[in-house]
Each structure stands twice: as C-alpha cells, then as structure tokens.
Amino acid sequence: MTALHIPGFSRIGTHRELKFALERYWRGDISSQQLQEMGRTLRSRHWQLQQDAGLDCVTVNDFSFYDHILDHVCLFGFTPERFAQGAADNALDNYFRMARGRAPSGEPTRALEMTKWFDTNYHYLAPELGPETRFSLHPDKLLGEIDEARAQGFIPKPVLVGPVTLLWLSRGEQRLRHLPALLEQYCALLSALAARQIEWVQMDEPILALDLDSDWLRALTTAYHALTGTRPKLLLTTYFGALGDNLQRCLALPVDGFHFDAVRGGAEFITAADLLSPRQILSVGIIDGRNIWKTDLNTALEQLRPVHRVLGERLWLSSSCSLLHVPVTLDSEPTLDAEQRSWFAFAVQKLGELRILQLGLEGHGQEALAANAEAIAARRRSTRIHKPAVAARLAAVSADDSRRRSPYPQRALAQHRRLRLGLLPTTTIGSFPQTAAIRAARAAWRRGELDRDSYNARMRAEIRYCIEQQEALGLDLLVHGEAERNDMVEYFGEQLEGYLTTANGWVQSYGSRCVKPPVIYGDIERPRAMTVAWTGYAQSLTDKPVKGMLTGPVTMLQWAFVRDDQPRADTCRQIALALRDEVCDLEQAGIAAIQIDEPALREGLPLRRADWPAYLAWATEAFRLTAGGVADDCQIHTHMCYSEFNDIIEAVAALDADVITIETSRSNMALLDAFEAFAYPNEIGPGVYDIHSPNVPGVAQMTALIEKAAARIPPQRLWVNPDCGLKTRQWEEVRPALERMVAAARQLRQRLG
Ligand code: GLN
Ligand code: ZN
C-alpha cells in the first residue's frame, strides 16, 4: 500500500497548552521539569494522532520549545559567542535567551533576529555565522525524542532542515564558506541515526522553491554528494512552491526520495515521477498544509492514479508542508454550524483525508469518497458563499473607480486648504495604549456581562480621554485611539459578511505567540458602516481634524485563511469594494483624513520574482479601489511597517496615497534611501519614535531624524509621527514621548519654515 506521512505537525496544542506552559515557566510559576513534561505530553499526543490516522511513521523533531531553526543552532553547536557561556549553566534558559533575550536565569542579552519563514506568518530565529563560527554535534534532543517515540511504540521519521537551507536562512557574510564544516556534522549525525536503525530521515530544503543563484545551486549538489557513508535513507523535502528551473538539479541529487508540494507546485510531481530512478520514492504533498479547506479527494485521486500506476508502493502521500500552519482540530470549534464545519479540514482532519486517499488508490473507501464529493459540491452551491450582487458589482468596476479625481499636486492644494496643518504636521498611527480597563470592558461585552449601552459608554469615555490627551499634547491630526479593536483584521472580519471567526483556530506565529486568522469563506459584503460612529464621535469632541482608521484590503486578505475557490485577487477586490463604502461613509460624515493601513503589503510578495508584477498589480489596484471614491480634499493616508521598501517602492508610490507613514526610526532612516532614489512624489511620515522599545526618545534624537529626512524629502511633504501604533505601550511612556515629538516638530518648523 501507499505509505502515509506528514512533513510535520503543529506544536502548540489544541488549546495553546505550549504557549501557556512557556509563559508560566518564564514567569517562574512552573519548573523546567514541568515544562519538559508538557513537551512530552504534546509530542505523545501528536504522534498518537498520526498513528491513529494510519500514518506509517510519525514525524520526530518537528516539536520545539520555541523554533526549529533555533533547535538546529543548538544541534550543530553554533551558538553565537555572546551565549557561549550560558549553555553550561542552564541549557534551557540559554536557549530562551537566544530566542527572546532573557530567561528566568542568566543575563539579558540581545536575542537572535526573528524573521519570516518564507511567505508564511511563522517567524524563525536567524542563525548567525561569522569568521569564528565552529560547529559541533549536540544531538541529545533529537535522539531523546526518537527514543521517546519508540518507547511508545511509534516508528520515528526524524526531520532535519537540510544544510544548504540552514546556511541560507542564516545571517553573515559568505555563508557558503561554512558548508564543508557543517557537512561534517551532518555526516556524523546521519551515521548516529543509522546506528539507531532509523530508516528514513526527512531533509527539508525549501529554498529549492526560490530563485537561487548558481552558487547556492552548486552548494546543494556538493552537499548531497558529501552526505555519503553509512546513513539512513534521505527524503529530500521541498514545499511552498514549484521548483521550476531548480527541478532538474533537485532530481539529480543522490537521495532516496523526494517530497513535492503538489498544492502550490502544481503538476510538477507528475514530471518528477517519470524521472525517478527505480529505487527512489516520491512523496506527493497533495493535501494543503497552508489552508483549512476540505480537500476535493476525488479530484486528488484522479491526479494521483496515473502516478500510482507507475510508482506503486514507491508513491507516498502527504500534506504539502508541515501542518504547523493550520489549527489543530475542528473538534474544538463549537461555534461552527454543520454547514460551515463541512467546508473545513484542520490538521487532524487532514490526517483523515490522507487515509481516505490511501484507501481510494486501492479501490476502497467509496463511502467516504462519496461523502467528500457531496461536501465539495455543496460548498460550490452554497448561497452563503456566492452572492450574485457582489459578483455583479465587481463586474461593473471600471478603471476610473481606482483613480482619484485629480493628481496628487492638485489634491494636496485642496487638502491643505481644508486641513490647515502647516509645515511638519504631527500625527500618530492610530492606536493608543490598550489598558487593562479597555481589555476588561471588551471581554465583559463579549461574554455578555456588559450590555451594549454600557459598553458604548465605556468606549466613548476612552475615546474622549484619548482626544483630550492628544489635544493637550498639541498633536495636529488626531485619531480616536482604536480602543474598541481587539485586532486590526479580526475587528473588521467580524463585521464583514463572508468572514468567519473560529473559537480555537490558533496558529503559531513565533515562540509562544499565536494568531487566530479569520476565515474568508464567501463573497464579501459590508452590511453596515463599521467605524463611522466611533470616528464621528471622536470628531464631535474636537475642532482639530480626526483621521479615520481602516485596515486595507491586502492586509485583510493576507492575515486570514483565504477561500481557495477563486483567485486571491478577486477576493481582495471584493474586500476593497466593501472598504470603499466605509471610506465614502467616513467622508460623508465629515472626516477629512482617512488612513488605510497596509502593513502586510510587502509580505504578500510571492516567493519568485517572476510572480511579483502580477501580485503588485492587483494589490495596488485593490488599495486604489478602496481609496478611489473620495473627493480631492479628503486626504488618504496609508501606513506600512515590518517592510523592506526598496524592493517594492514603485508599487508603494503607485498606491497614490496622499500620505504614507512608515517604520524607519530603528534603521536610522536608512529606508528613506529607497524613497529618495525613486523621488517619492507624495507626502511621507517617516517614524521618528520607535514604539517597539519602552525607551522614551529625546527631542534631539527626534530632531536629528527629522532633519535627516528633510535632507532627502522636501519639508513641505514631511510629516512627524511614531513608527507604528501605540497599543502595546503604556500611557506613562507614550505621553512624554509624544510631548517630545511635538516639541521636536515645533523646533524644526521654526528652523525650516
Ligand atoms: N492603525 C494600526 C495601529 O495603530 C496600525 C497597526 C500596524 O501597523 N500593524 O495599531
Ligand atoms: Zn505599523
């Protein structure tokens, strides 16, 4: 029979058990033994689920107390120098110091840099390489988990990140110089695994789905030719995209099998099947490991059958990538109704789908396949998903809809006449501190302990307070403060039709941090205005202008699980139309400036450069459609953070926002180079106050940053603002920081004006 396995499983537990255990340990509330016990419990539970589903082996070493790349740093002993001492005292705490800069024991130290795992919302810790870097093998965790799995009767298939991907993910100059030394350790490890009678090792080389230059491609060939000697069989594993021009190189590697992402990689696995040597196996990742939809199993079987005929038992079935990226189980979703439930498969349900496919290839499982066909057909027909009015509106969109009435210079005149803000206006990015009282009020309202009127009264009091504070600080363009928002995507997702919120659909973002992305299941409609009452109330309290605050269509898409039955571009355009109505309603209510946040614009970029232009075209169009309905004198702002702008600067300009506020203070305005080189045409507010730090910046520090910006961008087009929203900060820090920010702007107004 066809063998079943998965590239990895989620670590956090159905109810985020790992998160809570970690946080308790960090607070000193539980011992390291208790934390380890939680690790064992979760691993055991997840292996059991794999075995119960009929998988032929369980994946080992996918579990991590923080991040699997950091685990590899420990495995190969290349901890940065500043952590070299700590390991001997307390290895676990040293591990957490590398991850987060501090731990219950040991001195606080600068953590490893955290960055996005390919195009997912998972974040890994970037290993550091330098001239002094040495490698040594510390396989205790890995071997321990293998023994643990065996002791419970499971067949372990350990997973390792491959040597070339590990170097590629690292920071440092001339990373490939380290390959020979690193390969020695991989060889030693593989022979240790062979000595433990491990049959298969999964070697992840996801960089094969990226644009690779010839050095990196050659390194792959060198590496896998060097992993000879006594070793287990190697399953070379790639995911997140097609291999394209790297396919031939990959298939020529001397390994015992390949895993392909058949969801994002399309039919490449069929080509691969023809090119295998007779002893190699092919693992086809046919179940989507990145999304939560039920698989169309009958269609999948049709794709698999020809390959199965050729390969027989050499065909394995799998999820496209690790199930790290989807929630654990539908069984803990009490709020979904039967119809909604029938649309989804979370991690545990995906294991079940693999089993049905396996049976299907043998000509069994007819009942399950028929039920699946019915569920797929029902989703296609569902009137909750397909709304003719939305389709009609989308079809009627014209090119003019995504164009403001006049070009920026003309709009700027109208806006400046209306807003009367003068040189170097000050503003903030939207949110103000989310105090314990605010969170308590929101929670009570959710639990039904606070009625609508009392809740509204509390939120209004918060808005009033926030407006008073901003007036006292002397800010120019005010905001209402976002007290009513739990999360910038969820808040709008809850009010838009076509989105649903799960009860426990948690996915790890990094370490103990989890996110619960809403699900876009159907056509998007805005039944009623979402923000007008709050913003209008804020505006009624002050003579200064108040800026409306919305999350943009690309971010609303990017931070959700997106429907798979139409192109993402279409879904994004639907969201844009719904948000466009909100923008127009705000304008109608007399709001003169509206910010449409797009922090996720950059991260939506496809992995391959060839796919960038198409993405940027529809993403910009969606933004412009959102903003395009207002008159010239309504000032459209956007905000971006976590971004390297250099790559996408032209697309940022193409948004044609009147003002963009961006994160720059940490990079000392380096990001502005991109804007200067390109001669960014509209107004910019480069953040001068790093809100990610509890430090209160000084006036001189901020004037220096503004002057730096003014040397590159005409002061008439400069704004003064923090880097990002203030919701994670305390009023005690925010007040003095903004006071100084306003003072800095005033000083410079005199100097430059
Ligand atoms: N308006 C949002 C806020 O201030 C923007 C958040 C973000 O950029 N991530 O919180
Ligand atoms: Zn931000």
Tab-separated table of N, CA, C and O in Angstrom, residues 46-85:
chain	number	residue	atom	x	y	z
A	46	HIS	N	0.493	14.164	19.711
A	46	HIS	CA	0.529	14.397	18.268
A	46	HIS	C	0.981	13.153	17.493
A	46	HIS	O	0.490	12.881	16.405
A	47	TRP	N	1.882	12.392	18.087
A	47	TRP	CA	2.280	11.129	17.438
A	47	TRP	C	1.107	10.153	17.422
A	47	TRP	O	0.873	9.464	16.437
A	48	GLN	N	0.398	10.125	18.547
A	48	GLN	CA	-0.742	9.212	18.631
A	48	GLN	C	-1.761	9.536	17.533
A	48	GLN	O	-2.310	8.643	16.894
A	49	LEU	N	-1.998	10.833	17.332
A	49	LEU	CA	-2.948	11.242	16.291
A	49	LEU	C	-2.493	10.734	14.931
A	49	LEU	O	-3.298	10.265	14.117
A	50	GLN	N	-1.184	10.808	14.681
A	50	GLN	CA	-0.668	10.351	13.388
A	50	GLN	C	-0.837	8.844	13.250
A	50	GLN	O	-1.248	8.339	12.210
A	51	GLN	N	-0.539	8.136	14.350
A	51	GLN	CA	-0.678	6.683	14.279
A	51	GLN	C	-2.144	6.267	14.143
A	51	GLN	O	-2.477	5.413	13.329
A	52	ASP	N	-2.997	6.919	14.917
A	52	ASP	CA	-4.429	6.590	14.853
A	52	ASP	C	-4.978	6.790	13.445
A	52	ASP	O	-5.891	6.091	13.020
A	53	ALA	N	-4.435	7.765	12.745
A	53	ALA	CA	-4.931	8.044	11.396
A	53	ALA	C	-4.376	7.048	10.380
A	53	ALA	O	-4.739	7.098	9.212
A	54	GLY	N	-3.487	6.178	10.824
A	54	GLY	CA	-2.959	5.167	9.907
A	54	GLY	C	-1.696	5.588	9.184
A	54	GLY	O	-1.317	4.987	8.179
A	55	LEU	N	-1.024	6.632	9.670
A	55	LEU	CA	0.237	7.028	9.045
A	55	LEU	C	1.292	5.950	9.311
A	55	LEU	O	1.259	5.285	10.341
A	56	ASP	N	2.220	5.805	8.403
A	56	ASP	CA	3.194	4.726	8.515
A	56	ASP	C	4.363	5.061	9.419
A	56	ASP	O	5.124	4.174	9.810
A	57	CYS	N	4.559	6.332	9.683
A	57	CYS	CA	5.594	6.720	10.628
A	57	CYS	C	5.134	8.017	11.279
A	57	CYS	O	4.204	8.660	10.789
A	58	VAL	N	5.765	8.389	12.379
A	58	VAL	CA	5.446	9.679	12.991
A	58	VAL	C	6.648	10.598	12.802
A	58	VAL	O	7.797	10.134	12.780
A	59	THR	N	6.382	11.874	12.653
A	59	THR	CA	7.462	12.822	12.426
A	59	THR	C	8.046	13.247	13.769
A	59	THR	O	7.306	13.615	14.672
A	60	VAL	N	9.350	13.167	13.876
A	60	VAL	CA	10.041	13.484	15.127
A	60	VAL	C	11.000	14.644	14.880
A	60	VAL	O	11.591	14.734	13.801
A	61	ASN	N	11.123	15.513	15.894
A	61	ASN	CA	11.987	16.693	15.830
A	61	ASN	C	11.270	17.882	15.193
A	61	ASN	O	11.880	18.904	14.963
A	62	ASP	N	9.976	17.744	14.922
A	62	ASP	CA	9.203	18.912	14.493
A	62	ASP	C	8.750	19.697	15.714
A	62	ASP	O	8.428	20.877	15.621
A	63	PHE	N	8.750	19.048	16.865
A	63	PHE	CA	8.410	19.757	18.094
A	63	PHE	C	9.547	20.696	18.476
A	63	PHE	O	10.719	20.388	18.251
A	64	SER	N	9.191	21.840	19.038
A	64	SER	CA	10.213	22.770	19.503
A	64	SER	C	9.650	23.598	20.640
A	64	SER	O	8.460	23.930	20.638
A	65	PHE	N	10.503	23.946	21.578
A	65	PHE	CA	10.050	24.833	22.652
A	65	PHE	C	10.005	26.284	22.193
A	65	PHE	O	9.475	27.141	22.874
A	66	TYR	N	10.586	26.581	21.060
A	66	TYR	CA	10.456	27.957	20.564
A	66	TYR	C	10.447	27.981	19.046
A	66	TYR	O	9.526	28.490	18.438
A	67	ASP	N	11.487	27.397	18.449
A	67	ASP	CA	11.612	27.467	16.989
A	67	ASP	C	12.552	26.362	16.518
A	67	ASP	O	13.592	26.132	17.123
A	68	HIS	N	12.197	25.705	15.420
A	68	HIS	CA	13.010	24.575	14.974
A	68	HIS	C	14.340	25.010	14.373
A	68	HIS	O	15.294	24.231	14.371
A	69	ILE	N	14.440	26.222	13.874
A	69	ILE	CA	15.739	26.665	13.353
A	69	ILE	C	16.696	26.921	14.526
A	69	ILE	O	17.862	26.531	14.480
A	70	LEU	N	16.162	27.529	15.571
A	70	LEU	CA	16.991	27.688	16.772
A	70	LEU	C	17.436	26.312	17.292
A	70	LEU	O	18.571	26.148	17.746
A	71	ASP	N	16.559	25.322	17.208
A	71	ASP	CA	16.936	23.964	17.621
A	71	ASP	C	18.131	23.458	16.812
A	71	ASP	O	18.988	22.749	17.342
A	72	HIS	N	18.169	23.821	15.539
A	72	HIS	CA	19.299	23.382	14.707
A	72	HIS	C	20.590	24.110	15.085
A	72	HIS	O	21.674	23.554	14.956
A	73	VAL	N	20.460	25.356	15.524
A	73	VAL	CA	21.643	26.077	16.011
A	73	VAL	C	22.226	25.311	17.198
A	73	VAL	O	23.448	25.112	17.301
A	74	CYS	N	21.343	24.835	18.080
A	74	CYS	CA	21.816	24.068	19.241
A	74	CYS	C	22.333	22.703	18.805
A	74	CYS	O	23.374	22.245	19.286
A	75	LEU	N	21.618	22.073	17.892
A	75	LEU	CA	22.009	20.739	17.419
A	75	LEU	C	23.420	20.761	16.837
A	75	LEU	O	24.221	19.871	17.092
A	76	PHE	N	23.735	21.801	16.078
A	76	PHE	CA	25.053	21.872	15.431
A	76	PHE	C	26.014	22.809	16.167
A	76	PHE	O	27.043	23.208	15.623
A	77	GLY	N	25.624	23.167	17.397
A	77	GLY	CA	26.557	23.850	18.292
A	77	GLY	C	27.123	25.164	17.795
A	77	GLY	O	28.230	25.531	18.169
A	78	PHE	N	26.406	25.881	16.953
A	78	PHE	CA	26.978	27.171	16.535
A	78	PHE	C	26.246	28.348	17.177
A	78	PHE	O	25.895	29.323	16.536
A	79	THR	N	26.090	28.278	18.506
A	79	THR	CA	25.505	29.386	19.248
A	79	THR	C	26.442	30.582	19.153
A	79	THR	O	27.655	30.432	19.270
A	80	PRO	N	25.886	31.778	18.940
A	80	PRO	CA	26.740	32.968	18.856
A	80	PRO	C	27.565	33.138	20.141
A	80	PRO	O	27.136	32.733	21.226
A	81	GLU	N	28.701	33.774	19.965
A	81	GLU	CA	29.664	33.948	21.048
A	81	GLU	C	29.017	34.479	22.338
A	81	GLU	O	29.323	34.026	23.432
A	82	ARG	N	28.087	35.453	22.192
A	82	ARG	CA	27.540	36.071	23.409
A	82	ARG	C	26.716	35.100	24.257
A	82	ARG	O	26.341	35.416	25.377
A	83	PHE	N	26.416	33.915	23.723
A	83	PHE	CA	25.686	32.918	24.504
A	83	PHE	C	26.566	31.727	24.878
A	83	PHE	O	26.079	30.763	25.455
A	84	ALA	N	27.844	31.804	24.530
A	84	ALA	CA	28.703	30.628	24.683
A	84	ALA	C	28.786	30.165	26.134
A	84	ALA	O	28.780	28.964	26.413
A	85	GLN	N	28.810	31.106	27.059
A	85	GLN	CA	28.954	30.754	28.478
A	85	GLN	C	27.709	30.082	29.049
A	85	GLN	O	27.793	29.127	29.792
